[in-house]
Amino acid sequence: MVKNRIDELIRIINQASYEYYVLDNPTMTDQEYDDYYNELLSLEEKYPEFKREDSPTNRVGGEVIDKFEKVTHEKPMLSFDDIFNEEEVIAFDERIRKTVKNPTYTVEPKMDGLSGSLIYKNGVLIRAATRGDGITGEDITVNVKTIKSVPLRLTEAIDIEVRGEIYMSKDSFEKVNIEREKNGEPQFANPRNAAAGSVRQLDSKITAKRNLDFMAYFLPNPEDYGIETQSESLEYLKKLGFVTNDKLNTVAHNVEEIIDDIASLAAKRVDLPFAIDGVVLKVNSLEDEALLGFTSRVPRWGIAYKFPAQEVLTTLKEIKFTVGRTGKITPNAIFSPVHVDGSLVSKATLHNEDYCILKDVRVGDIISIRKAGDVIPEVVEVKLERRQEDSVPFEMISICPMCATPLIKKDANHYCPNDECPARNIEGLIHFVSRNAMNIDGFGDRIIEDFYNMGYLKTIVDFYSLKNYQEELMMLEGFGNKSIQNLLDSIENSKKNSLDRLLFGLGIRYVGKKTAKILAEYYQTMDAFLNTTYDELVSIDNIGEMIAESIMDYIHREENLNLITQLKNLGLNMQYEGITTVSNSAFDGKTFVLTGTLEKMTREEASVEIEKRGGKVTTSVTSKTSVVLVGKDPGSKYDKAKTLGITIWGEEEFLKKL
Ligand code: IVH
């Protein structure tokens, strides 16, 4: 019977994958595997009614979704505190010994990917989620199903949650980057970014091609399975069909053994097929774990030891000068790209003239690079003994590299004094997103400068087409998927802003926040404003000749009118919404998050009321949130607010405060 054959093929192929991925002991040739696979595929095509959830053919992906649904984790997905040296390892052990007699520890490689939670019902994978902020993650089930080392069906028909790392092997990382280079796409900086970007694809076919892997390392509810130690958890995971780091995980009985095991992992690091950025230590006995418990943020029973920053040698190819938003000139070291702690880097700041002279950097020098604070690359030193005889000492430039204006020197820094310099454009962009202008949350000055330098932003219109580059942006070093998503959401939200914010945001000379409001109130629409005359302007209270002249100058320039037309076409609101500010200290300067359904007004209306009173409304609860306004059937934001101890208002309280 066809159904029986399909069942049999699924069993044979899944068994072969288990032997290949988990036991690292292939029992089938590639040809045999392909034959079984193709037979299954053609049977499933002919008889779709017999296609099963756990069929390996599901791994090619194909499902395309619009967005990732949010999911709340049963138990928060925490991470450990980081430590960086031997003393801290000793201190950790001493601290544990205050609570626990003779602790033993598992010593596990710290996989450099992103953590994921997998939920199985009756042994079948039904949901996979990202960690997100630890409380709420995103449903990435369709994508995780494409990962070959994730079992679609366990060896036991149980209900269980499994946590581990979704990562990209060094091999797949190289391949993906070669492919991207061929297609003229930006390269991934490191395997972690590549994994994070790949697992958050809306088209699971793309994820399937990226060849991700999963390493299981944690059971949130081990007691449900009669497990008493972390090592037993790892063994059980393997038995269920997961890949674990069974060749690298060890158990240490004292601090000396921990330190030895760390050294041994550090020595193996370069030869491993995947990136690791440290070692995770966990108290082995779960009873001891329970005794140790948690601080307000992290478990006390474990810690992450991070490998020290790597120093890598490379050749300084060029010193390139960039102009900051204030006109400040920064020399940057541009060197042959090198991998430092898992990311490919090719430039580092040299701050200013004095710094360059102090370090005595010269083009052609061999320099050593490391990542300061784990992210930003810095030049440690020049290898003077390897300097070429004909090397030329550093010399500061005297004219602006952007506009050729002679530079002026203030203290240690050089500045371009030209107001029209492209660097000023950056300032304009920063002004546009600022709180009193379009109030686009999440854009620091640095991000704008980076986006400008990378070509994503040239004029304010470009903010609204950033969403076309969502995928690329998510790959950028230092930007999580979530932060890019938040950024794009707040850009989209800003389209609804009242005309006064837009007028202020345009950066018309002498049009400050107050003037923008007066103008918006008077003209009501952008069109009316653009059709004004000098005489009409000066007839308005508080608008003097200087402002009127500046406005007339602005609205007579073709490029400005084009810009406004483009903004209009992009769907920005061009009307005054009549919001008048009300002073109220319960709201002014505070950050609000809304969750659940309000009875007396919509959430949008509530947001308007909050903003009228000088408050800000954001979408996610963080330690910076001042108040969470909770309606009926609140979501996970409510739980998170409670966890973080943030002030919570019900609707009634909110109305009273209004
Ligand atoms: S255990 C409560 N084990 O590193 C923490 N985590 O700070 C439970 N990681 O966010 C996680 N390798 O993403 C654990 N062998 C390992 C790990 C590991 C990498 C990640 C994980 C977590 C962070 C630990």
PDB file of C-alpha atoms in Angstrom, residues 26 262 348 363 374:
ATOM      1  CA  PRO A  26      26.657   7.668   8.268  1.00  0.00           C
ATOM      2  CA  ILE A 262      38.367  25.794  29.222  1.00  0.00           C
ATOM      3  CA  ALA A 348      38.873  50.984  12.624  1.00  0.00           C
ATOM      4  CA  VAL A 363      50.149  53.146   5.205  1.00  0.00           C
ATOM      5  CA  ASP A 374      33.552  43.097  21.912  1.00  0.00           C
TER       6      ASP A 374
END
